[in-house]
Coordinates of C-alpha atoms in Angstrom, one line a residue:
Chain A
X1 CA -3.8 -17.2 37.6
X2 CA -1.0 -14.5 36.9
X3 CA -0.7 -12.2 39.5
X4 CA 0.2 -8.7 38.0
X5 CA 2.1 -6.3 39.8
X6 CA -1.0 -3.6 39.8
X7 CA -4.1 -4.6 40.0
X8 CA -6.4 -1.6 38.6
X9 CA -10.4 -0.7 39.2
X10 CA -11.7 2.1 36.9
X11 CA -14.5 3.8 38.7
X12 CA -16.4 6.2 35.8
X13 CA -16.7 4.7 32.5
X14 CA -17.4 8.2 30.2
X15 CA -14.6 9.6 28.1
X16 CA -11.7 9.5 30.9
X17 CA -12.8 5.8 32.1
X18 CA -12.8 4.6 28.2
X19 CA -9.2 6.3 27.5
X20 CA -8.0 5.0 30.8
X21 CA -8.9 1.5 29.8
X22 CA -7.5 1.6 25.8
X23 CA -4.5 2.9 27.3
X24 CA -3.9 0.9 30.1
X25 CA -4.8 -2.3 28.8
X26 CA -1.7 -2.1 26.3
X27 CA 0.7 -1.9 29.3
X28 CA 2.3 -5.6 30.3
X29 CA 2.0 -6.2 34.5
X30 CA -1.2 -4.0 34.4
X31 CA -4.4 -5.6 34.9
X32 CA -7.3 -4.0 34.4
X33 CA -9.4 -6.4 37.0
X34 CA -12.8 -4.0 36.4
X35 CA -14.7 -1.1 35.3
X36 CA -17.7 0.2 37.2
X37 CA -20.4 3.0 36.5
X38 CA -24.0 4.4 37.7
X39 CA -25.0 4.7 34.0
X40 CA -25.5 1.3 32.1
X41 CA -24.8 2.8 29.1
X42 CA -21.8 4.2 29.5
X43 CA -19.6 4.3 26.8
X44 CA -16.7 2.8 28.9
X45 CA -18.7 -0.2 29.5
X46 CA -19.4 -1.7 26.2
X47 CA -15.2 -1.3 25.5
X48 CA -15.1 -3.0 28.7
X49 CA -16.7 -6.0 27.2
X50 CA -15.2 -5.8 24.2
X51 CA -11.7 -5.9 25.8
X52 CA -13.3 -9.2 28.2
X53 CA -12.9 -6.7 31.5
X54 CA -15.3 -7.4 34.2
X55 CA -18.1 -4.9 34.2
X56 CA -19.0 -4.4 37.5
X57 CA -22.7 -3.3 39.2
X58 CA -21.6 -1.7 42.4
X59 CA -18.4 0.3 42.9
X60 CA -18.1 -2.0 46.4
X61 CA -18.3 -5.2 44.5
X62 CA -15.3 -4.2 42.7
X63 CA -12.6 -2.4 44.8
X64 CA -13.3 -4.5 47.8
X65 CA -12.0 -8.0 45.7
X66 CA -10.0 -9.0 43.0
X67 CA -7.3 -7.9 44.7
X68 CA -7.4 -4.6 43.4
X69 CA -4.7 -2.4 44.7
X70 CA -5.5 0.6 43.0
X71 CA -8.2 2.5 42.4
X72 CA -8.9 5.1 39.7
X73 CA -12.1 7.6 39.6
X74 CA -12.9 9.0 37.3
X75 CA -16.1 10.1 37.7
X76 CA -15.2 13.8 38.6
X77 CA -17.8 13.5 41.1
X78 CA -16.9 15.2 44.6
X79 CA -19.1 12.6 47.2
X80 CA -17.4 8.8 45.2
X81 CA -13.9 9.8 46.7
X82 CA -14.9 9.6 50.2
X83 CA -17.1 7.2 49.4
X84 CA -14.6 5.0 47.7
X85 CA -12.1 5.5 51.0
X86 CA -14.5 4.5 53.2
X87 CA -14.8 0.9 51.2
X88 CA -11.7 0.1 50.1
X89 CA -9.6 -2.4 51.6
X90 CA -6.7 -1.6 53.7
X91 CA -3.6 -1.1 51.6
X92 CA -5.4 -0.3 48.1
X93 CA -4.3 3.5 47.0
X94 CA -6.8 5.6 45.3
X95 CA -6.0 7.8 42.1
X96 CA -8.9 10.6 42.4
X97 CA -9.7 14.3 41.9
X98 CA -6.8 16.6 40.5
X99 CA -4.4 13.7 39.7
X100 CA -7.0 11.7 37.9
X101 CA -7.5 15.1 36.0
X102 CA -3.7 15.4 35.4
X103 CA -3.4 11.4 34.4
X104 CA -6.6 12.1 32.1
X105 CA -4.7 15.2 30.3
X106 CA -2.2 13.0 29.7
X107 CA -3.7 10.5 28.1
X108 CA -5.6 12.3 26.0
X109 CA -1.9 14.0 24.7
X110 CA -0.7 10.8 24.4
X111 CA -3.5 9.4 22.2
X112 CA -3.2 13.3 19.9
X113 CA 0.5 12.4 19.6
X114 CA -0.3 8.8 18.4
X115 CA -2.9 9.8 15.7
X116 CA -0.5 12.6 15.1
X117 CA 2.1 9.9 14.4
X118 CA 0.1 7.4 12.4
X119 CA -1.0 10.7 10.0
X120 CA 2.3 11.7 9.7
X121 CA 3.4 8.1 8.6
X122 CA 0.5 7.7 6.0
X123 CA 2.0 11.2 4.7
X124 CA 5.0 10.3 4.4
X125 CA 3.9 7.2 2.7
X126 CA 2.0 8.9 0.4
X127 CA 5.1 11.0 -1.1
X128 CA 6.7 7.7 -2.1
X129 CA 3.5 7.0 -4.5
X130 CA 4.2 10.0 -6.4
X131 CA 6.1 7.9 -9.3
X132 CA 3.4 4.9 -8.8
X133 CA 0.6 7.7 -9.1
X134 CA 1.9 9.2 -11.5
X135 CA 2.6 6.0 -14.0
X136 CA -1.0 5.0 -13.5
X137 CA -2.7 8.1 -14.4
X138 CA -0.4 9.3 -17.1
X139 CA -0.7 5.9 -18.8
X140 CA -4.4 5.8 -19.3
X141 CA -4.8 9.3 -20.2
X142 CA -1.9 8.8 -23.1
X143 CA -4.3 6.1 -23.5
X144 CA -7.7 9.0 -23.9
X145 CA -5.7 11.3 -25.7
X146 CA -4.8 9.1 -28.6
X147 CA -8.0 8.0 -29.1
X148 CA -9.6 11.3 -28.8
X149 CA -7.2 12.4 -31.5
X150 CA -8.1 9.4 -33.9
X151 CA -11.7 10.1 -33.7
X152 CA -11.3 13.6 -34.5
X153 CA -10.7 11.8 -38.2
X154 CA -11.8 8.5 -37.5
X155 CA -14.7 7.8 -40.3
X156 CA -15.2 4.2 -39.3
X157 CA -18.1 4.0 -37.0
X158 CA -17.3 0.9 -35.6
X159 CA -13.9 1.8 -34.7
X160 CA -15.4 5.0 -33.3
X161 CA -17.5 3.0 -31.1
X162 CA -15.2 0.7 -29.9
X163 CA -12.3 3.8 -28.8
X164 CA -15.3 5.9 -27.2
X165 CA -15.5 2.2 -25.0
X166 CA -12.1 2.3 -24.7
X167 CA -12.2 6.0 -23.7
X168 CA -14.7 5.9 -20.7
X169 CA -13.0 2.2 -19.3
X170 CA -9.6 4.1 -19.0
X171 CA -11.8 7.0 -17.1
X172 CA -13.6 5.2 -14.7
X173 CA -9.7 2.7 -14.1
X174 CA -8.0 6.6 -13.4
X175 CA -11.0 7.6 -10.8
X176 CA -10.6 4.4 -8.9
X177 CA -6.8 5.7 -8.3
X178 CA -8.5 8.9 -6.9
X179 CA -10.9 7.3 -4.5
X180 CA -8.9 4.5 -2.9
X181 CA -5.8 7.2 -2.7
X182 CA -8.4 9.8 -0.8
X183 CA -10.0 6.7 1.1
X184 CA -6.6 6.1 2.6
X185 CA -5.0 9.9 3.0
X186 CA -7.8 11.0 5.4
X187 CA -7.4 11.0 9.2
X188 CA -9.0 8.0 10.7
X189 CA -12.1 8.5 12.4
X190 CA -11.8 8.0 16.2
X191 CA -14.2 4.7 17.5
X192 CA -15.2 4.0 13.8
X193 CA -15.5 0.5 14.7
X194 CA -17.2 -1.8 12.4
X195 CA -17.2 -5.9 11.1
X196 CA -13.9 -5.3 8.2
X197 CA -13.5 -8.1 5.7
X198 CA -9.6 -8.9 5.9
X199 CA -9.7 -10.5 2.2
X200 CA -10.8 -7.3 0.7
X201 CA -9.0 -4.8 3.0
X202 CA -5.5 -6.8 2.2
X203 CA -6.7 -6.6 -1.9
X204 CA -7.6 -2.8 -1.4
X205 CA -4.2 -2.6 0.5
X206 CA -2.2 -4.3 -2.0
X207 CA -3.7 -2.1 -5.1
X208 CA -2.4 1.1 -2.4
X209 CA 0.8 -0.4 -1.9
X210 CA 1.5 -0.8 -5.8
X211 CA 1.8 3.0 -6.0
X212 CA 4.9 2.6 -3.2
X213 CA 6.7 -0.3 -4.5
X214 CA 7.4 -1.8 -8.0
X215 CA 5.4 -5.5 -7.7
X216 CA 6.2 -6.2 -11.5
X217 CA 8.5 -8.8 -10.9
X218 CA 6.8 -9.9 -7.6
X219 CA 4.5 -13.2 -7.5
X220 CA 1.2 -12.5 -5.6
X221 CA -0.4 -15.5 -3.9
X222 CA -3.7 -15.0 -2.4
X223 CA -5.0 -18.1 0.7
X224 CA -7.9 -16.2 2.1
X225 CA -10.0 -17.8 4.3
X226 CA -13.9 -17.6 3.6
X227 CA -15.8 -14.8 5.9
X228 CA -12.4 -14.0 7.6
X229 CA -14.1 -10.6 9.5
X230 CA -13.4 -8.8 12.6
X231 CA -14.5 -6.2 14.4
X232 CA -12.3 -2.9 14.2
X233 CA -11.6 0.6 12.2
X234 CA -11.2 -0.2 8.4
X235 CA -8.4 2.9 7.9
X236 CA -6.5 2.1 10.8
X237 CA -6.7 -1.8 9.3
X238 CA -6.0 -0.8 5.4
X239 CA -3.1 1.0 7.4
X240 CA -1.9 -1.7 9.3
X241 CA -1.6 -4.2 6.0
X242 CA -0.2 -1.2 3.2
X243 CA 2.6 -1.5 5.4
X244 CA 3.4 -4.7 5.8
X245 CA 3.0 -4.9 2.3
X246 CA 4.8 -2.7 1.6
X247 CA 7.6 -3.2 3.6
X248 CA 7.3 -6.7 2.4
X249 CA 7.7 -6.0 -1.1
X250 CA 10.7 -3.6 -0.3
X251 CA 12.4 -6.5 1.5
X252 CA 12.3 -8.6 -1.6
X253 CA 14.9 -7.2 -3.6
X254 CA 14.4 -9.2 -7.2
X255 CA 12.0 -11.6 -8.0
X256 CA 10.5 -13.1 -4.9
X257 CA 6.7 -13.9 -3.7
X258 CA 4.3 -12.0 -1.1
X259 CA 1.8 -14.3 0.5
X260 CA -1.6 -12.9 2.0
X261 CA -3.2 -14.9 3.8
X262 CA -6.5 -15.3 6.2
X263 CA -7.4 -18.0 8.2
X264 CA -10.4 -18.8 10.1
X265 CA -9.8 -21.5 13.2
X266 CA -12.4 -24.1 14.4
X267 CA -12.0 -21.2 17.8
X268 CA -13.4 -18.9 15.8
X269 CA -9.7 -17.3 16.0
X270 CA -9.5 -14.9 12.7
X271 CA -5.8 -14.2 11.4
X272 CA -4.0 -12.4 8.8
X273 CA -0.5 -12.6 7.2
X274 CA 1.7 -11.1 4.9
X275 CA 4.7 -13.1 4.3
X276 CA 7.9 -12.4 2.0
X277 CA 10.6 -14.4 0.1
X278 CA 12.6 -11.2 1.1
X279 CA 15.8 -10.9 3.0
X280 CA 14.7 -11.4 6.3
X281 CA 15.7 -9.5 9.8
X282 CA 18.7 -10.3 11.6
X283 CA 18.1 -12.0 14.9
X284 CA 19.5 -8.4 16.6
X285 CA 17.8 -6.7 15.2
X286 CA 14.4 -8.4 16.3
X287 CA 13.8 -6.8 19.5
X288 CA 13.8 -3.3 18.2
X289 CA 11.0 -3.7 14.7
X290 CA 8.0 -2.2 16.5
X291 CA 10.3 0.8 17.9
X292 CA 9.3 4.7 17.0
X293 CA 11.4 6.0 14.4
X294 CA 13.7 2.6 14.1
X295 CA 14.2 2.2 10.3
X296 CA 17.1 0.3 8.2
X297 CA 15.9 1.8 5.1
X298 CA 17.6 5.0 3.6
X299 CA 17.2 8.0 4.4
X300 CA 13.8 9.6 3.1
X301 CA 12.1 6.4 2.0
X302 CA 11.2 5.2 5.9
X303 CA 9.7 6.9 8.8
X304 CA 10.6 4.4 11.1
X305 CA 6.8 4.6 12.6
X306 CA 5.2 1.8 10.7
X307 CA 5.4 -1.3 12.5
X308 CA 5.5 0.9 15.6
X309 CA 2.0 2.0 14.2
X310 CA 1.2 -1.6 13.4
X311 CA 1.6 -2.6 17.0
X312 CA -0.2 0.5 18.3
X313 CA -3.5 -0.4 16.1
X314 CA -3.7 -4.2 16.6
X315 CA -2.4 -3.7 20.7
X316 CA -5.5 -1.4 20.5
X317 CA -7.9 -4.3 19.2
X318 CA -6.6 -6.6 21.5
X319 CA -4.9 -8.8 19.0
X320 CA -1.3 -10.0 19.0
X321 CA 1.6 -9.7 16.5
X322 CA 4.1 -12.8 15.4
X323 CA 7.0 -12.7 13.5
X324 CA 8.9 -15.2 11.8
X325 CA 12.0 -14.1 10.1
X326 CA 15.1 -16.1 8.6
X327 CA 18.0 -14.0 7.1
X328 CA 18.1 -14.8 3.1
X329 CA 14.7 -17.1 3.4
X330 CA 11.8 -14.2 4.0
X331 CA 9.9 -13.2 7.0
X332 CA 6.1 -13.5 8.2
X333 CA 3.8 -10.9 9.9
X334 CA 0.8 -13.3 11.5
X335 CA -1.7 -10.9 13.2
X336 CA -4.6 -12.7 15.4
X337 CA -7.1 -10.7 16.0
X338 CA -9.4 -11.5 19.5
X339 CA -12.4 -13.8 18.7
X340 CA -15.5 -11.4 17.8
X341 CA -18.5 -13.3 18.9
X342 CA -18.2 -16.3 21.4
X343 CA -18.3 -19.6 19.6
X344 CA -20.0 -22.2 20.0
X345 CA -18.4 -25.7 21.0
X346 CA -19.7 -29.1 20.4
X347 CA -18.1 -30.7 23.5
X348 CA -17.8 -34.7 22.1
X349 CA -20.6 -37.0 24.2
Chain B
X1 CA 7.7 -13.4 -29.4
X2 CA 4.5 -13.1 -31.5
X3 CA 4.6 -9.4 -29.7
X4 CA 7.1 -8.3 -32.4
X5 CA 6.9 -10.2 -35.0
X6 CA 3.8 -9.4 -36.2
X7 CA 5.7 -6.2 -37.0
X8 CA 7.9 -8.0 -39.7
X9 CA 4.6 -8.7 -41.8
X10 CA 3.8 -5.6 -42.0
X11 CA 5.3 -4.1 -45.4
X12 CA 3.6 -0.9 -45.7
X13 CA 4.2 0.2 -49.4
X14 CA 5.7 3.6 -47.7
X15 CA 7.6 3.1 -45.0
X16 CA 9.1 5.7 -43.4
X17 CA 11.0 3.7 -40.7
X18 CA 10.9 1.4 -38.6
X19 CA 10.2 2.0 -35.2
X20 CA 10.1 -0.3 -31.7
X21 CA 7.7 0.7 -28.7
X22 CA 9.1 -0.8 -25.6
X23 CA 5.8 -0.3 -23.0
X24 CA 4.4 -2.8 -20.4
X25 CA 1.2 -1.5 -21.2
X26 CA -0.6 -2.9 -24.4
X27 CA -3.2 0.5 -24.5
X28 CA 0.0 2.5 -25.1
X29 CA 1.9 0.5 -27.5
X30 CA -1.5 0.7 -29.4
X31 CA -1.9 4.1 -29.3
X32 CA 1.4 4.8 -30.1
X33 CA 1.3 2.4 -33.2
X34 CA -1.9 4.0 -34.4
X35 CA -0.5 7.3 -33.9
X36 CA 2.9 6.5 -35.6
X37 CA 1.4 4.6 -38.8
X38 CA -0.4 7.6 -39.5
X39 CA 2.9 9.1 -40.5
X40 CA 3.9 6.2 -42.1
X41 CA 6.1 4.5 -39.8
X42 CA 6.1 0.7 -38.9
X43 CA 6.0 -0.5 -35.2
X44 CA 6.8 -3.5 -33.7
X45 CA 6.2 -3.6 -30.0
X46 CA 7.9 -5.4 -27.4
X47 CA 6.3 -5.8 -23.3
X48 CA 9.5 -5.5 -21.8
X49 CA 13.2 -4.6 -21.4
X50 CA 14.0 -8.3 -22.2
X51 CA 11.6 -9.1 -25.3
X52 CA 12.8 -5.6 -26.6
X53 CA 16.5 -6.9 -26.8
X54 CA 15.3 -9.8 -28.2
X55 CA 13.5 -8.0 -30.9
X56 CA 16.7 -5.9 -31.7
X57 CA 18.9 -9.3 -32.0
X58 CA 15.8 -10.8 -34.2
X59 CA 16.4 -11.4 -38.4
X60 CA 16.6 -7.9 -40.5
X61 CA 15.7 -5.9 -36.8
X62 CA 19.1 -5.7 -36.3
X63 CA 19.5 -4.0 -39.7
X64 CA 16.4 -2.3 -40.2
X65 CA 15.4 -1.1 -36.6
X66 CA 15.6 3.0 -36.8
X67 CA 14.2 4.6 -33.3
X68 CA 13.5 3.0 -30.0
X69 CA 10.6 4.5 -27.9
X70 CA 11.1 3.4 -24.3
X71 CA 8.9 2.8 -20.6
X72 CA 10.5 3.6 -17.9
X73 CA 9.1 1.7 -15.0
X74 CA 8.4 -1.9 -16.8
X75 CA 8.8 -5.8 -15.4
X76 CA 11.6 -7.9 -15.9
X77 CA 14.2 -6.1 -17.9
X78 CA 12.9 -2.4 -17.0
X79 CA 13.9 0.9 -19.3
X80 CA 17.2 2.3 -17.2
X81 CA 19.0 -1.5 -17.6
X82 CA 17.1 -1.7 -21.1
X83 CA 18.1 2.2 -22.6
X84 CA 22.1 1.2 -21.1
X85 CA 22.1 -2.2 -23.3
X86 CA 21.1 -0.5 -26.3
X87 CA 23.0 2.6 -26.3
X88 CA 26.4 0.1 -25.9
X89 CA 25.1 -2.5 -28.1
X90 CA 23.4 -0.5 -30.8
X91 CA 24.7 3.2 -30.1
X92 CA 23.1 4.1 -34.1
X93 CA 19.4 3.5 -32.9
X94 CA 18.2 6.9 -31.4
X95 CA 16.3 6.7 -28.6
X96 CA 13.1 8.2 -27.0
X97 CA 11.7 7.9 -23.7
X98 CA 8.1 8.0 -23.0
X99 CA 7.3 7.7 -19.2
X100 CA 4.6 8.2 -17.1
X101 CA 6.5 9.9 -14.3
X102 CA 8.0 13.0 -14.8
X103 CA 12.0 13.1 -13.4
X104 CA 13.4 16.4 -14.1
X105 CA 16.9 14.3 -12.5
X106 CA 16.3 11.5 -14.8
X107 CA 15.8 13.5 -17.4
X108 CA 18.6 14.9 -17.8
X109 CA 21.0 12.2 -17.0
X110 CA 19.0 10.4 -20.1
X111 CA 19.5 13.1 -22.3
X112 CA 23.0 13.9 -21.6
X113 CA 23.6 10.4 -21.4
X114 CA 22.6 10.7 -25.9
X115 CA 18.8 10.4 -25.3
X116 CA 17.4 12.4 -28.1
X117 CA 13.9 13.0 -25.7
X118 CA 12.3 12.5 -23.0
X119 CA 8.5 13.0 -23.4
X120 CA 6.0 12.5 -20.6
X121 CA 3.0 10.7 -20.9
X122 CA 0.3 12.2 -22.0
X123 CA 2.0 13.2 -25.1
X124 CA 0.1 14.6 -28.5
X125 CA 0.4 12.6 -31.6
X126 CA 2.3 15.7 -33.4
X127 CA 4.7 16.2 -30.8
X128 CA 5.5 12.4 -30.9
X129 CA 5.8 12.1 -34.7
X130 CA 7.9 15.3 -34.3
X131 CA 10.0 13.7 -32.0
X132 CA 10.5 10.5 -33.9
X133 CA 10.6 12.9 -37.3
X134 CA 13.9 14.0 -35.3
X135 CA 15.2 11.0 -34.3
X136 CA 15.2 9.7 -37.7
X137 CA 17.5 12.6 -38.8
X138 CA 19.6 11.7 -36.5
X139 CA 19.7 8.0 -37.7
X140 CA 20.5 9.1 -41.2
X141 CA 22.9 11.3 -40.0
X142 CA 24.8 8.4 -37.7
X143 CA 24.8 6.6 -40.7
X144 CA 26.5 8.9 -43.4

């Protein structure tokens, strides 16, 4: 077993015991070793579960093993401090009252400034679509116009017939722009999570990630995986793939291919990659990708907050980022996501 | 190759000139070729930057070809590379842009680079014919 450096019980699984936990869980040589509260159905508790953290009946049963050697309440109620000092064991330290209420403000204006971030990088993201946008709106309503000036004389009925087809196609291709472009613009809602097919979410990503970069001269190959699902928030997801997509794309400077792919292991392991013919990232530069506001691409065209956001969504789902990159050859993103329902084995008689 | 060439079959008793649309998308090089034969024109269309050039360098093209109406943002060969290649190589053809994205920077670097338009998609028929109405003056004058 790997010993961790701190060993933390959450006592109070509400709002600040359910923060406490998404945050905490991210942080290497922090183990969360339990969560505990009164009310079975505590919000904090099902996360718990989700995350594989011990849910635990009775506060004692918690902070008195595991080696827990620090203890955080916050339950805001006055009698569990005292209550937890008199269990503990010798040597555990215990995080309570005002601090827990300082470490919980904290949290909560870390977790503004990280939705403020990932906003701020779909904004950003969006200002680069304007010439993508723009091409596939003003195309099919060249498209309307024409034909709505030949059937101003058109005698033919068939003809007219066919353009008026033609006419409502080219509509209903323009208000598909409109809804995936306000499907992806609007702030993500907080603990939307729900089952999200990665095959469509990477097709729905890649249509998005057309209006950022040029994919004429870009080979698309498509290995999905059959029922490749998991469980998390589809915006934060579509978010996740438009940029490695995109930044995918942007790494192949000519002709080149992007892979998607999905794969479903006999674990029940789900994973998803995006992988480039592109130029690759230099071995230095490796250790700095997922970084705030580290960018090698020219001024105004990267935030440097993409991969960072990236990391920040799929640390928050528990799942785990590789990336395999030769300079000149291309580079893969390979996300595996946590297994969503235990499988079953057939253990060989 | 069968993109353009079905233009060299098409001998309308009054032709006005002939004229190549250089679009990725076939919706607009119909349109455009509806609107254009209504004035009498004949289009050829090419898909690309590349089959564009190799319509120009194709049988009585090279003699006959009077305006060029260009994309922008197309595969392959795309408008910028394609505009350069035939403003060196065939500085007599006149040349129109039609593009989806309006570039007030681009714009004028295409027009004071000898463009004689730029028009944004959507653009009416009569402004269109206008503009290649213009651009055939312009031909006849670069050949006197």
């Amino acid at each position: 077993m790997k010993l961790c450096a701190t060993r933390i019980a959450i006592i109070g699984a509400g709002k600040g015991g359910t923060a406490l936990l998404d945050l905490l869980h991210q942080i290497p040589d922090v183990e969360i070793v339990g969560i505990a509260d009164k009310d079975p159905t505590a919000p904090g508790l099902k996360r718990a579960r989700d995350l594989n953290v011990l849910v635990a009946e009775r506060v004692q049963d918690l902070i008195q093993n595991h080696g827990v050697n620090l203890i955080m309440d916050v339950t805001g109620a006055p009698s569990m401090e005292p209550l937890i000092h008199t269990l503990k064991r010798p040597g555990a330290e215990v995080l309570s009252g005002a601090a827990t209420r300082l470490l919980w403000k904290l949290v909560q204006h870390q977790s503004k400034l990280e939705a403020e971030l990932f906003q701020a990088d779909k904004l950003a993201g969006l200002g680069s679509f304007a010439a993508g946008i723009a091409h596939d709106i003003n195309n099919p309503l060249q498209l309307i116009l024409g034909l709505a000036e030949n059937l101003e004389e058109e005698q033919d009925l068939a003809v007219v017939h066919e353009q008026a087809r033609d006419i409502t196609q080219a509509v209903k291709r323009t208000s598909a722009i409109c809804r995936d472009l306000t499907r992806y613009a609007r702030r993500n809602g907080a603990g939307e999570e729900v089952m999200v097919n990665l095959n469509t979410k990477l097709d729905e990503a890649l249509r998005i990630a057309r209006y950022a970069v040029t994919l004429q001269d870009v080979t698309v190959v498509k290995r999905y995986a059959e029922d490749a699902s998991v469980m998390g928030n589809p915006d934060e997801l579509l978010h996740v793939f438009v940029n490695l997509i995109t930044n995918a794309v942007q790494a192949i400077k000519d002709h080149g291919t992007l892979t998607l792919q999905t794969t479903v292991g006999p674990d029940g392991l789900v994973s998803a990659s995006v992988s480039d013919t592109g130029c690759g990232i230099p071995k230095e530069a490796f250790s700095k990708i997922f970084e705030p506001l580290y960018t090698t691409k020219p001024p105004g065209k990267g935030t440097g907050l993409g991969l960072y956001n990236v990391m920040s969504v799929i640390s928050k789902m528990d799942g785990h980022i590789c990336v395999e990159s030769d300079v000149g050859v291309g580079t893969t993103f390979r996300i595996e996501f946590p297994q969503v329902q235990p499988t079953i084995s057939c253990a060989p008689l | 190759m069968g993109e353009f060439k079905s233009g060299f079959f098409m001998s309308e008793s009054a032709c006005n000139g002939r004229v190549l649309v250089v679009d990725d998308e076939p919706d607009i090089r119909k349109v455009v070729r509806m609107t254009l034969q209504k004035a009498g024109y004949e289009v050829i269309e090419a898909e690309n930057g590349e089959k564009a050039i190799e319509a120009i360098n194709t049988g009585e093209n090279r003699l006959l070809l009077d305006v060029l109406i260009c994309d922008i943002r197309m595969p392959k060969i795309n408008g910028v590379e394609a505009i350069a290649y035939f403003q060196q190589e065939w500085p007599r053809v006149p040349i129109i842009v039609l593009t989806g994205f309006p570039d007030t920077d681009m714009a004028t670097s295409f027009l004071r680079s000898g463009v004689v338009d730029y028009l944004v998609k959507p653009v009416e028929g009569e402004k269109l014919r206008t503009a290649v109405a213009r651009a055939m003056e312009q031909r006849e004058l670069a050949q006197l």
